[in-house]
Every structure is written in structure tokens, then in C-alpha cells.
């Protein structure tokens, strides 16, 4: 029998690079949220990709790769932390500001508004340090990286109802911390915009 | 404004900012916020918080990182597999009992006695190498994988270094023609593997590249890779 190379089905014939290329940047973003360092995030993703190559055939069978890969990344991050016997995840805003190299999101053309948003985000990063690990992970995945609760339920192996109430508590806690601090969640931006 | 009503809506702020409210509830909440200054301030604060969270910056991924990282993963993975295939070849031989013969489709092919499968490709020219898989019985689903070295491309699959797909095998000889083209004059290895029923066997094909018109034209080779 002659086997046709060109009859391979799309799903099973996708190369490792084709399969993973669209997921590398989202993985990097999530890795950055985990470790707070650009180099650390790149190393984490690189190590994960090397591990995943051995699972190419398994990956081809995964229906929704996004949460599957996010779960793998988180597990790999936790394993790496344990191996290195480091302290838990650091979310230091100073390290992040330094690593981000001045990169900012698009907050519009108004410099005052951009400055206010940057200050608010730095305050939020500080406030996030007071959340527990579960809360931080949830806020990072859902509110920063836009994973759905259904995806996070798969990633963290936690019921959606539990996640929903945990998210509610986390956001309330962030609001409390920010309102108790020097910058209110709303006032900085409202004042800068003259509202 | 009833305190009970405010408490009810404030508890649903998350549903509002996450777009989880029904159209009816959304409308009712907007009507309430329009006449309740306390809830309006709270909603504006929640919106600000969510906007800040959703736009929290990440330094951009270094240009070229994605292809480089994927390539490194493939190269390191292939190196691991080579070690694995060598170590477990005898165990796998007792499993699926599939094996391969590589033939180079030119008339004066010859056998090499040293047990290493080899072919010679003319630089920049397409040549078809046949991988022949023998199966003692029909196999409904086997996974074939071809991992190419950097200097060899599978014609029709530009840029792809690893190609895998499912196929059925008939009893006896199954021929897989591989149209290959070499882009660099270095010696390298192609890795072919076949996996079925939890067993896997890998085969290495040594690829030499010669420049057409060279006086030292090498003999094409036929190699039994069992």
C-alpha cells in the first residue's frame, strides 16, 4: 500500500510549531504575571515548550489547548519554585515597572490620564500583594489575562461557583485596600479628567 | 433610595462589569444607578478598577522569541527521542513488530553493510526517498512522524520541521514516498517514527548532500533499518 503524505488530516498532522505558535505569546503573558520578570517568563515558557514536545501526540488530541496549556504552565511554575526552594510568587510592582521597560498600555492620548492610570495600576499591583495566592492567581487569570471562569475552573480544578465567589471577594478586597490608601480607585482618574 | 435595593445591586456589581447580567437586570440596574449617587460612585470605581486590571501592561515579547523557542524545543526534543529510541529499540521490537526499509529511488542503489541507513541528496534538487514500513498485520491507526534536519525540507511543507499524521497500514509493505530537498551541504539525520497501540519505533536516516556536477558523485544507498 502506498501511504500518502498529503492525505494527513489537519488535526493530527499539525506540526509542533504550527500547533503551539499561536499560544506562545499568551503563555508568555501569563508567565510574566506569575513570575513578574521578562527573562523569568521567557525561561519558563521555553522550559515548558521543551517538555511539551514530548507530548506532541497528546496535544493533538486536546480539544481546547488554551486552558490545557495554562494549567501546564502553572504546574511547571510551581514545580520550578519548589525545585529552587524559593519563596512564593513575588508580585513586586517595582520589579515589574523596571522589567516592563516603560511599556504602557494604550490609555489614550491624554498624558495626564495615562499618568493617572499608571499610578493606579502601580497601586493595584501593591494591593495585589496582600491577596492570598489563590486570589492573586484568579485575578491575574480572569481580570488581567481574560481567561473565562470555565477555563479557570479547568486550569485550577475548582468549581465555577467557588471561583465566582472568590473573585467577588478578591475584587472587594482590592477596592478596600485602594480606598484605604492614598489613591482611591475612582478619584485619581476622575480628577485628572476633570469629571 | 432603599438601602435594601442598593445592597442588592452592589452585590451584583461583578456580574455587571463582567457582562453577566440579563438585559432586564442590566436595564433595571442602570435605572437605579441613574437616581442613586452612592451606587453610581461605586459602579464608576468598579469600572475604573476593572479597566486598570484589564490593561495592566506586560513588556512585549522579544522579537523572534516564538520561532526560536519552538525550534529549540524541537531540537532538544529530537535529541531526547534519539536517546530514547536507541535505548528502547529492543523492547519495542517485541511490541508492534513494525519495521522499515529505506530505498532511494535511483537505479544503481546499493546496500551499506555497516547498519546505518544512509541516502545522498543532490544539493537544491528534489529527490524522492521511499520509507517502506512492513506490518505483519493490518493496523487501523498508526501515527507516523517525520522530523527533518535543518538543511533538509519536505517538498510541499515549507518551513515544517516535524510532520505527524495518522494513517492505516495494510499487512505487508506500506510505502511512504518523501520528496526531499537539501538546502545545505552538511551531513544530517532524519528521524522517522511510527507509533501504534502504545508502542513506538524510531528510525534514523543519515542524509549526505553532494553538489551536482561534482566529480565525487556518491552512490545512492539502500538500507535496511531494522
CSV table of C-alpha atoms in Angstrom, one decimal:
chain,number,residue,atom,x,y,z
A,1,UNK,CA,0.0,0.0,0.0
A,2,UNK,CA,1.2,3.5,-0.7
A,3,UNK,CA,0.8,5.9,2.2
A,4,UNK,CA,0.0,9.4,1.1
A,5,UNK,CA,1.9,12.1,2.9
A,6,UNK,CA,-0.5,14.7,1.6
A,7,UNK,CA,-3.6,13.0,3.0
A,8,UNK,CA,-2.8,13.7,6.6
A,9,UNK,CA,-5.7,15.2,8.4
A,10,UNK,CA,-5.3,18.8,9.6
A,11,UNK,CA,-5.9,17.9,13.3
A,12,UNK,CA,-3.5,15.1,13.5
A,13,UNK,CA,-1.0,16.3,11.0
A,14,UNK,CA,-0.3,19.7,12.6
A,15,UNK,CA,3.4,20.2,13.4
A,16,UNK,CA,4.5,21.0,16.9
A,17,UNK,CA,5.4,24.5,15.8
A,18,UNK,CA,2.1,25.1,14.0
A,19,UNK,CA,0.2,23.9,17.0
A,20,UNK,CA,2.0,25.9,19.6
A,21,UNK,CA,3.0,29.1,17.8
A,22,UNK,CA,-0.4,30.9,18.4
A,23,UNK,CA,-0.1,30.0,22.1
A,24,UNK,CA,3.4,31.2,22.9
A,25,UNK,CA,2.6,34.9,23.4
A,26,UNK,CA,-0.4,34.2,25.7
A,27,UNK,CA,1.7,31.8,27.7
A,28,UNK,CA,4.5,34.4,28.0
A,29,UNK,CA,2.0,36.9,29.2
A,30,UNK,CA,0.7,34.5,31.8
A,31,UNK,CA,4.2,33.5,32.8
A,32,UNK,CA,5.1,37.2,33.3
A,33,UNK,CA,2.1,37.5,35.6
A,34,UNK,CA,3.3,34.5,37.6
A,35,UNK,CA,7.0,35.5,37.9
A,36,UNK,CA,7.0,39.2,37.4
A,37,UNK,CA,10.1,39.2,35.2
A,38,UNK,CA,10.5,39.2,31.4
A,39,UNK,CA,13.5,36.9,31.5
A,40,UNK,CA,11.9,34.7,34.0
A,41,UNK,CA,8.8,34.5,31.9
A,42,UNK,CA,10.8,33.6,28.7
A,43,UNK,CA,12.7,30.9,30.6
A,44,UNK,CA,9.5,29.5,32.0
A,45,UNK,CA,7.9,29.3,28.5
A,46,UNK,CA,11.0,27.9,26.9
A,47,UNK,CA,11.3,25.1,29.5
A,48,UNK,CA,7.6,24.3,29.1
A,49,UNK,CA,7.9,24.1,25.3
A,50,UNK,CA,10.7,21.6,25.6
A,51,UNK,CA,8.6,19.5,28.0
A,52,UNK,CA,5.6,19.7,25.7
A,53,UNK,CA,7.5,18.5,22.7
A,54,UNK,CA,7.4,15.0,24.2
A,55,UNK,CA,3.6,15.3,24.4
A,56,UNK,CA,3.0,16.3,20.8
A,57,UNK,CA,0.6,13.5,20.1
A,58,UNK,CA,-1.2,14.1,23.3
A,59,UNK,CA,-1.5,17.8,22.4
A,60,UNK,CA,-3.1,17.0,19.1
A,61,UNK,CA,-6.0,15.3,20.9
A,62,UNK,CA,-6.6,18.2,23.3
A,63,UNK,CA,-9.9,19.9,22.4
A,64,UNK,CA,-9.2,23.3,23.9
A,65,UNK,CA,-5.5,23.9,24.2
A,66,UNK,CA,-5.7,27.3,25.9
A,67,UNK,CA,-6.7,26.2,29.4
A,68,UNK,CA,-4.7,23.0,29.0
A,69,UNK,CA,-1.5,24.9,28.3
A,70,UNK,CA,-2.2,27.4,31.0
A,71,UNK,CA,-2.6,24.6,33.5
A,72,UNK,CA,0.7,23.1,32.3
A,73,UNK,CA,2.4,26.4,32.7
A,74,UNK,CA,1.1,26.9,36.2
A,75,UNK,CA,2.1,23.4,37.3
A,76,UNK,CA,5.6,23.9,35.7
A,77,UNK,CA,5.9,27.2,37.5
A,78,UNK,CA,5.0,25.7,40.9
A,79,UNK,CA,7.4,22.8,40.2
A,80,UNK,CA,10.2,25.2,39.4
A,81,UNK,CA,9.6,27.2,42.5
A,82,UNK,CA,9.7,24.1,44.6
A,83,UNK,CA,12.9,22.9,43.0
A,84,UNK,CA,14.5,26.2,43.5
A,85,UNK,CA,13.1,26.4,47.1
A,86,UNK,CA,12.3,30.0,46.5
A,87,UNK,CA,9.8,32.0,48.4
A,88,UNK,CA,6.2,32.2,47.0
A,89,UNK,CA,5.4,34.2,44.0
A,90,UNK,CA,6.6,37.8,44.0
A,91,UNK,CA,4.4,40.4,42.6
A,92,UNK,CA,6.6,43.4,43.4
A,93,UNK,CA,5.5,46.4,41.3
A,94,UNK,CA,9.0,47.9,41.3
A,95,UNK,CA,10.4,44.8,39.6
A,96,UNK,CA,7.6,44.9,37.1
A,97,UNK,CA,8.0,48.6,36.4
A,98,UNK,CA,11.7,48.0,35.8
A,99,UNK,CA,11.1,44.9,33.6
A,100,UNK,CA,8.4,46.5,31.6
A,101,UNK,CA,10.9,48.9,30.2
A,102,UNK,CA,8.5,51.7,30.1
A,103,UNK,CA,5.9,49.8,28.2
A,104,UNK,CA,2.4,51.1,28.8
A,105,UNK,CA,-1.0,50.1,27.6
A,106,UNK,CA,-2.9,52.5,25.4
A,107,UNK,CA,-4.9,54.7,27.7
A,108,UNK,CA,-5.5,57.4,25.1
A,109,UNK,CA,-3.6,60.5,24.1
A,110,UNK,CA,-4.1,62.4,27.3
A,111,UNK,CA,-0.8,62.3,29.2
A,112,UNK,CA,-2.4,63.2,32.5
A,113,UNK,CA,-4.9,60.4,32.1
A,114,UNK,CA,-2.1,58.0,31.2
A,115,UNK,CA,-0.1,59.1,34.2
A,116,UNK,CA,-3.1,58.6,36.5
A,117,UNK,CA,-3.8,55.1,35.1
A,118,UNK,CA,-0.2,54.1,35.6
A,119,UNK,CA,-0.2,55.3,39.2
A,120,UNK,CA,-3.5,53.5,39.8
A,121,UNK,CA,-2.1,50.3,38.2
A,122,UNK,CA,1.0,50.5,40.4
A,123,UNK,CA,-1.2,50.9,43.4
A,124,UNK,CA,-3.2,47.8,42.3
A,125,UNK,CA,0.0,45.8,42.0
A,126,UNK,CA,0.9,46.7,45.5
A,127,UNK,CA,-2.6,45.9,46.7
A,128,UNK,CA,-2.5,42.5,45.0
A,129,UNK,CA,0.4,41.5,47.2
A,130,UNK,CA,-2.0,41.5,50.1
A,131,UNK,CA,-4.3,38.9,48.4
A,132,UNK,CA,-3.6,35.3,49.1
A,133,UNK,CA,-2.1,33.1,46.3
A,134,UNK,CA,-5.5,31.7,45.2
A,135,UNK,CA,-7.0,35.2,44.9
A,136,UNK,CA,-4.0,36.6,43.1
A,137,UNK,CA,-4.0,33.7,40.6
A,138,UNK,CA,-7.7,34.1,40.0
A,139,UNK,CA,-7.5,37.9,39.4
A,140,UNK,CA,-4.5,37.5,37.2
A,141,UNK,CA,-6.1,34.9,35.0
A,142,UNK,CA,-9.6,36.3,34.8
A,143,UNK,CA,-9.1,40.1,35.0
A,144,UNK,CA,-5.6,40.6,33.6
A,145,UNK,CA,-5.4,37.8,31.1
A,146,UNK,CA,-9.1,37.3,30.3
A,147,UNK,CA,-9.4,33.6,30.9
A,148,UNK,CA,-13.1,32.7,31.4
A,149,UNK,CA,-14.3,31.2,34.6
A,150,UNK,CA,-15.0,28.0,32.7
A,151,UNK,CA,-11.4,27.9,31.6
A,152,UNK,CA,-10.0,28.7,35.0
A,153,UNK,CA,-12.2,26.0,36.5
A,154,UNK,CA,-10.4,23.6,34.3
A,155,UNK,CA,-7.0,25.1,35.0
A,156,UNK,CA,-7.3,25.2,38.8
A,157,UNK,CA,-9.7,22.2,39.0
A,158,UNK,CA,-12.1,24.3,41.1
A,159,UNK,CA,-15.9,24.6,40.7
A,160,UNK,CA,-17.1,27.7,38.9
A,161,UNK,CA,-19.3,28.7,41.8
A,162,UNK,CA,-16.3,28.7,44.1
A,163,UNK,CA,-14.3,30.8,41.7
A,164,UNK,CA,-17.1,33.3,41.3
A,165,UNK,CA,-17.4,34.0,45.0
A,166,UNK,CA,-13.6,34.0,45.3
A,167,UNK,CA,-13.3,36.6,42.5
A,168,UNK,CA,-16.0,38.7,44.2
A,169,UNK,CA,-14.1,38.7,47.4
A,170,UNK,CA,-10.8,39.4,45.7
A,171,UNK,CA,-12.1,42.5,43.9
A,172,UNK,CA,-13.8,43.7,47.0
A,173,UNK,CA,-10.6,43.3,48.9
A,174,UNK,CA,-8.7,45.3,46.2
A,175,UNK,CA,-11.2,48.1,46.4
A,176,UNK,CA,-11.0,48.2,50.1
A,177,UNK,CA,-7.2,48.4,50.0
A,178,UNK,CA,-7.1,51.0,47.4
A,179,UNK,CA,-9.8,53.1,49.0
A,180,UNK,CA,-7.9,52.9,52.3
A,181,UNK,CA,-4.7,54.1,50.6
A,182,UNK,CA,-3.7,57.4,49.2
A,183,UNK,CA,-5.2,56.8,45.8
A,184,UNK,CA,-8.9,56.0,45.5
A,185,UNK,CA,-10.0,53.6,42.7
A,186,UNK,CA,-12.0,56.3,41.1
A,187,UNK,CA,-10.8,59.6,42.2
A,188,UNK,CA,-7.4,59.7,40.5
A,189,UNK,CA,-8.8,59.3,37.0
A,190,UNK,CA,-11.9,61.3,37.7
A,191,UNK,CA,-9.9,64.3,38.9
A,192,UNK,CA,-7.4,64.1,36.1
A,193,UNK,CA,-10.2,64.1,33.6
A,194,UNK,CA,-11.9,66.9,35.3
A,195,UNK,CA,-15.1,64.8,35.8
B,1,UNK,CA,-33.3,55.2,47.8
B,2,UNK,CA,-34.0,52.0,49.7
B,3,UNK,CA,-30.9,50.6,51.4
B,4,UNK,CA,-32.1,47.1,50.6
B,5,UNK,CA,-32.2,47.9,46.9
B,6,UNK,CA,-28.7,49.4,47.0
B,7,UNK,CA,-27.3,46.3,48.8
B,8,UNK,CA,-28.9,44.1,46.2
B,9,UNK,CA,-27.3,45.9,43.2
B,10,UNK,CA,-24.0,46.4,44.9
B,11,UNK,CA,-23.7,42.6,45.3
B,12,UNK,CA,-24.2,42.3,41.6
B,13,UNK,CA,-21.5,44.8,40.6
B,14,UNK,CA,-19.2,42.0,39.4
B,15,UNK,CA,-22.0,40.5,37.2
B,16,UNK,CA,-22.5,43.9,35.7
B,17,UNK,CA,-18.8,44.6,34.9
B,18,UNK,CA,-18.4,41.0,33.6
B,19,UNK,CA,-21.4,41.3,31.4
B,20,UNK,CA,-23.3,38.6,33.2
B,21,UNK,CA,-26.5,40.4,33.9
B,22,UNK,CA,-29.6,39.7,31.8
B,23,UNK,CA,-30.9,42.5,29.6
B,24,UNK,CA,-33.7,43.1,32.0
B,25,UNK,CA,-31.4,43.2,35.1
B,26,UNK,CA,-29.0,45.4,33.2
B,27,UNK,CA,-31.7,47.9,32.4
B,28,UNK,CA,-33.0,47.9,36.0
B,29,UNK,CA,-29.5,48.4,37.4
B,30,UNK,CA,-28.9,51.4,35.0
B,31,UNK,CA,-32.2,52.9,36.1
B,32,UNK,CA,-31.2,52.5,39.7
B,33,UNK,CA,-27.7,53.9,39.2
B,34,UNK,CA,-29.2,56.9,37.4
B,35,UNK,CA,-31.0,58.0,40.6
B,36,UNK,CA,-28.6,56.7,43.3
B,37,UNK,CA,-25.4,58.7,43.7
B,38,UNK,CA,-23.8,56.2,46.1
B,39,UNK,CA,-24.3,53.3,43.7
B,40,UNK,CA,-23.2,55.4,40.8
B,41,UNK,CA,-19.9,56.2,42.5
B,42,UNK,CA,-19.4,52.6,43.4
B,43,UNK,CA,-20.1,51.5,39.9
B,44,UNK,CA,-17.7,54.1,38.5
B,45,UNK,CA,-15.0,52.9,40.9
B,46,UNK,CA,-15.6,49.3,39.9
B,47,UNK,CA,-15.3,50.3,36.2
B,48,UNK,CA,-12.0,52.0,36.9
B,49,UNK,CA,-10.6,49.1,38.8
B,50,UNK,CA,-11.6,46.7,36.0
B,51,UNK,CA,-10.2,48.9,33.3
B,52,UNK,CA,-6.9,49.2,35.2
B,53,UNK,CA,-6.7,45.4,35.7
B,54,UNK,CA,-7.6,44.6,32.1
B,55,UNK,CA,-4.9,47.0,30.7
B,56,UNK,CA,-2.2,46.1,33.1
B,57,UNK,CA,0.9,46.2,30.9
B,58,UNK,CA,3.2,43.4,30.0
B,59,UNK,CA,6.6,44.0,28.4
B,60,UNK,CA,6.3,42.9,24.7
B,61,UNK,CA,7.6,39.5,23.8
B,62,UNK,CA,11.1,39.8,22.4
B,63,UNK,CA,11.0,39.8,18.5
B,64,UNK,CA,11.8,36.3,17.2
B,65,UNK,CA,11.3,34.6,20.5
B,66,UNK,CA,8.4,32.4,19.4
B,67,UNK,CA,10.1,30.7,16.4
B,68,UNK,CA,13.4,30.4,18.3
B,69,UNK,CA,11.8,28.9,21.4
B,70,UNK,CA,9.8,26.4,19.3
B,71,UNK,CA,12.9,25.4,17.3
B,72,UNK,CA,14.9,24.9,20.4
B,73,UNK,CA,12.1,22.7,21.9
B,74,UNK,CA,12.0,20.6,18.7
B,75,UNK,CA,15.8,20.2,18.5
B,76,UNK,CA,16.1,19.3,22.2
B,77,UNK,CA,13.1,17.0,22.0
B,78,UNK,CA,14.6,15.2,19.0
B,79,UNK,CA,17.8,14.7,20.8
B,80,UNK,CA,16.0,13.2,23.7
B,81,UNK,CA,14.0,11.0,21.4
B,82,UNK,CA,17.1,9.7,19.7
B,83,UNK,CA,18.5,8.6,23.0
B,84,UNK,CA,15.1,7.1,23.9
B,85,UNK,CA,14.8,5.2,20.6
B,86,UNK,CA,18.3,3.8,20.9
B,87,UNK,CA,17.7,2.6,24.5
B,88,UNK,CA,14.4,1.0,23.9
B,89,UNK,CA,14.7,-0.4,20.4
B,90,UNK,CA,15.0,-4.0,21.6
B,91,UNK,CA,12.0,-3.7,23.8
B,92,UNK,CA,9.9,-2.1,21.1
B,93,UNK,CA,10.9,-4.8,18.6
B,94,UNK,CA,8.9,-7.2,20.7
B,95,UNK,CA,5.9,-4.9,20.6
B,96,UNK,CA,4.3,-3.8,17.4
B,97,UNK,CA,6.7,-5.6,15.2
B,98,UNK,CA,6.8,-2.9,12.5
B,99,UNK,CA,9.9,-2.1,10.7
B,100,UNK,CA,11.2,0.0,7.9
B,101,UNK,CA,13.3,-0.2,4.8
B,102,UNK,CA,14.6,3.0,3.2
B,103,UNK,CA,15.1,2.9,-0.6
B,104,UNK,CA,16.5,5.7,-2.7
B,105,UNK,CA,14.7,5.8,-6.0
B,106,UNK,CA,17.5,5.6,-8.4
B,107,UNK,CA,18.5,2.6,-10.4
B,108,UNK,CA,22.0,2.0,-9.1
B,109,UNK,CA,21.1,1.8,-5.4
B,110,UNK,CA,23.3,-0.3,-3.2
B,111,UNK,CA,23.4,-1.7,0.3
B,112,UNK,CA,25.7,-0.4,3.0
B,113,UNK,CA,26.9,-3.1,5.3
B,114,UNK,CA,27.5,-1.0,8.4
B,115,UNK,CA,24.0,-1.0,9.8
B,116,UNK,CA,23.4,2.8,9.3
B,117,UNK,CA,20.7,3.9,6.9
B,118,UNK,CA,22.0,6.5,4.5
B,119,UNK,CA,21.0,8.4,1.4
B,120,UNK,CA,22.7,11.0,-0.7
B,121,UNK,CA,20.7,14.1,-1.9
B,122,UNK,CA,21.8,16.4,-4.6
B,123,UNK,CA,22.0,20.0,-3.3
B,124,UNK,CA,18.8,22.0,-4.1
B,125,UNK,CA,17.3,19.2,-6.1
B,126,UNK,CA,14.2,17.3,-5.2
B,127,UNK,CA,14.7,13.6,-4.7
B,128,UNK,CA,12.2,11.0,-3.5
B,129,UNK,CA,13.2,8.8,-0.7
B,130,UNK,CA,10.8,5.9,0.0
B,131,UNK,CA,10.2,4.8,3.5
B,132,UNK,CA,8.8,1.2,3.5
B,133,UNK,CA,7.0,0.1,6.6
B,134,UNK,CA,6.3,-3.6,6.9
B,135,UNK,CA,3.5,-4.6,9.1
B,136,UNK,CA,2.7,-8.3,10.0
B,137,UNK,CA,-1.0,-7.5,10.3
B,138,UNK,CA,-3.4,-4.7,9.3
B,139,UNK,CA,-3.2,-1.6,11.6
B,140,UNK,CA,-6.2,0.7,11.6
B,141,UNK,CA,-4.5,3.6,13.2
B,142,UNK,CA,-0.8,4.3,13.4
B,143,UNK,CA,0.9,7.7,13.9
B,144,UNK,CA,3.7,8.4,11.5
B,145,UNK,CA,6.1,11.2,12.4
B,146,UNK,CA,9.0,12.7,10.3
B,147,UNK,CA,11.5,15.1,12.0
B,148,UNK,CA,13.7,16.8,9.5
B,149,UNK,CA,17.2,18.2,10.0
B,150,UNK,CA,17.7,21.9,9.4
B,151,UNK,CA,19.2,21.5,6.0
B,152,UNK,CA,16.5,19.3,4.5
B,153,UNK,CA,13.0,20.3,3.6
B,154,UNK,CA,10.0,18.2,2.7
B,155,UNK,CA,8.7,19.5,-0.6
B,156,UNK,CA,5.2,20.8,-0.2
B,157,UNK,CA,5.7,21.5,3.5
B,158,UNK,CA,7.9,24.6,3.6
B,159,UNK,CA,9.3,25.6,7.0
B,160,UNK,CA,7.9,22.5,8.8
B,161,UNK,CA,10.5,20.6,10.8
B,162,UNK,CA,8.2,18.0,12.3
B,163,UNK,CA,5.3,16.4,10.5
B,164,UNK,CA,2.9,13.9,12.1
B,165,UNK,CA,-0.3,12.3,10.9
B,166,UNK,CA,-2.5,9.3,11.4
B,167,UNK,CA,-2.7,6.6,8.8
B,168,UNK,CA,-3.8,3.0,8.4
B,169,UNK,CA,-1.3,0.2,7.5
B,170,UNK,CA,-2.0,-2.8,5.5
B,171,UNK,CA,-0.4,-6.2,6.1
B,172,UNK,CA,2.9,-6.4,4.4
B,173,UNK,CA,4.6,-3.5,2.6
B,174,UNK,CA,3.5,0.2,3.1
B,175,UNK,CA,5.4,2.7,1.1
B,176,UNK,CA,5.7,6.3,2.1
B,177,UNK,CA,7.4,8.5,-0.6
B,178,UNK,CA,9.1,11.5,0.9
B,179,UNK,CA,10.0,14.3,-1.6
B,180,UNK,CA,13.1,15.8,0.0
B,181,UNK,CA,15.3,18.8,-1.0
B,182,UNK,CA,18.6,19.7,0.7
B,183,UNK,CA,19.5,23.3,1.2
B,184,UNK,CA,22.9,22.9,2.8
B,185,UNK,CA,25.8,20.7,2.1
B,186,UNK,CA,26.2,19.1,5.6
B,187,UNK,CA,25.6,15.6,6.8
B,188,UNK,CA,22.5,15.3,8.9
B,189,UNK,CA,19.8,12.9,10.2
B,190,UNK,CA,16.1,12.5,9.5
B,191,UNK,CA,14.1,10.8,12.2
B,192,UNK,CA,11.1,8.7,11.2
B,193,UNK,CA,8.9,7.1,13.9
B,194,UNK,CA,5.8,5.0,13.9
B,195,UNK,CA,3.6,4.6,16.9
B,196,UNK,CA,0.7,2.2,17.3
B,197,UNK,CA,-1.1,0.6,20.3
B,198,UNK,CA,1.2,2.3,22.8
B,199,UNK,CA,4.4,1.0,21.1
B,200,UNK,CA,6.7,3.2,19.2
B,201,UNK,CA,9.7,2.6,17.0
B,202,UNK,CA,12.0,5.2,15.5
B,203,UNK,CA,14.4,5.1,12.6
B,204,UNK,CA,17.3,7.3,11.8
B,205,UNK,CA,18.2,8.1,8.2
B,206,UNK,CA,21.7,9.6,7.6
B,207,UNK,CA,21.5,12.2,4.9
B,208,UNK,CA,24.5,13.2,2.9
B,209,UNK,CA,24.4,16.1,0.4
B,210,UNK,CA,26.5,16.4,-2.7
B,211,UNK,CA,26.8,19.2,-5.2
B,212,UNK,CA,25.5,18.2,-8.7
B,213,UNK,CA,28.3,18.0,-11.2
B,214,UNK,CA,30.9,17.2,-8.6
B,215,UNK,CA,33.5,14.6,-9.7
B,216,UNK,CA,33.0,12.7,-6.5
B,217,UNK,CA,29.4,11.6,-7.1
B,218,UNK,CA,28.4,9.2,-4.3
B,219,UNK,CA,26.5,6.0,-4.8
B,220,UNK,CA,22.9,6.1,-3.6
B,221,UNK,CA,22.2,3.7,-0.9
B,222,UNK,CA,19.6,1.2,0.1
B,223,UNK,CA,19.5,0.4,3.8
B,224,UNK,CA,17.5,-2.0,5.9
B,225,UNK,CA,16.9,-0.1,9.1
B,226,UNK,CA,15.6,-2.8,11.4
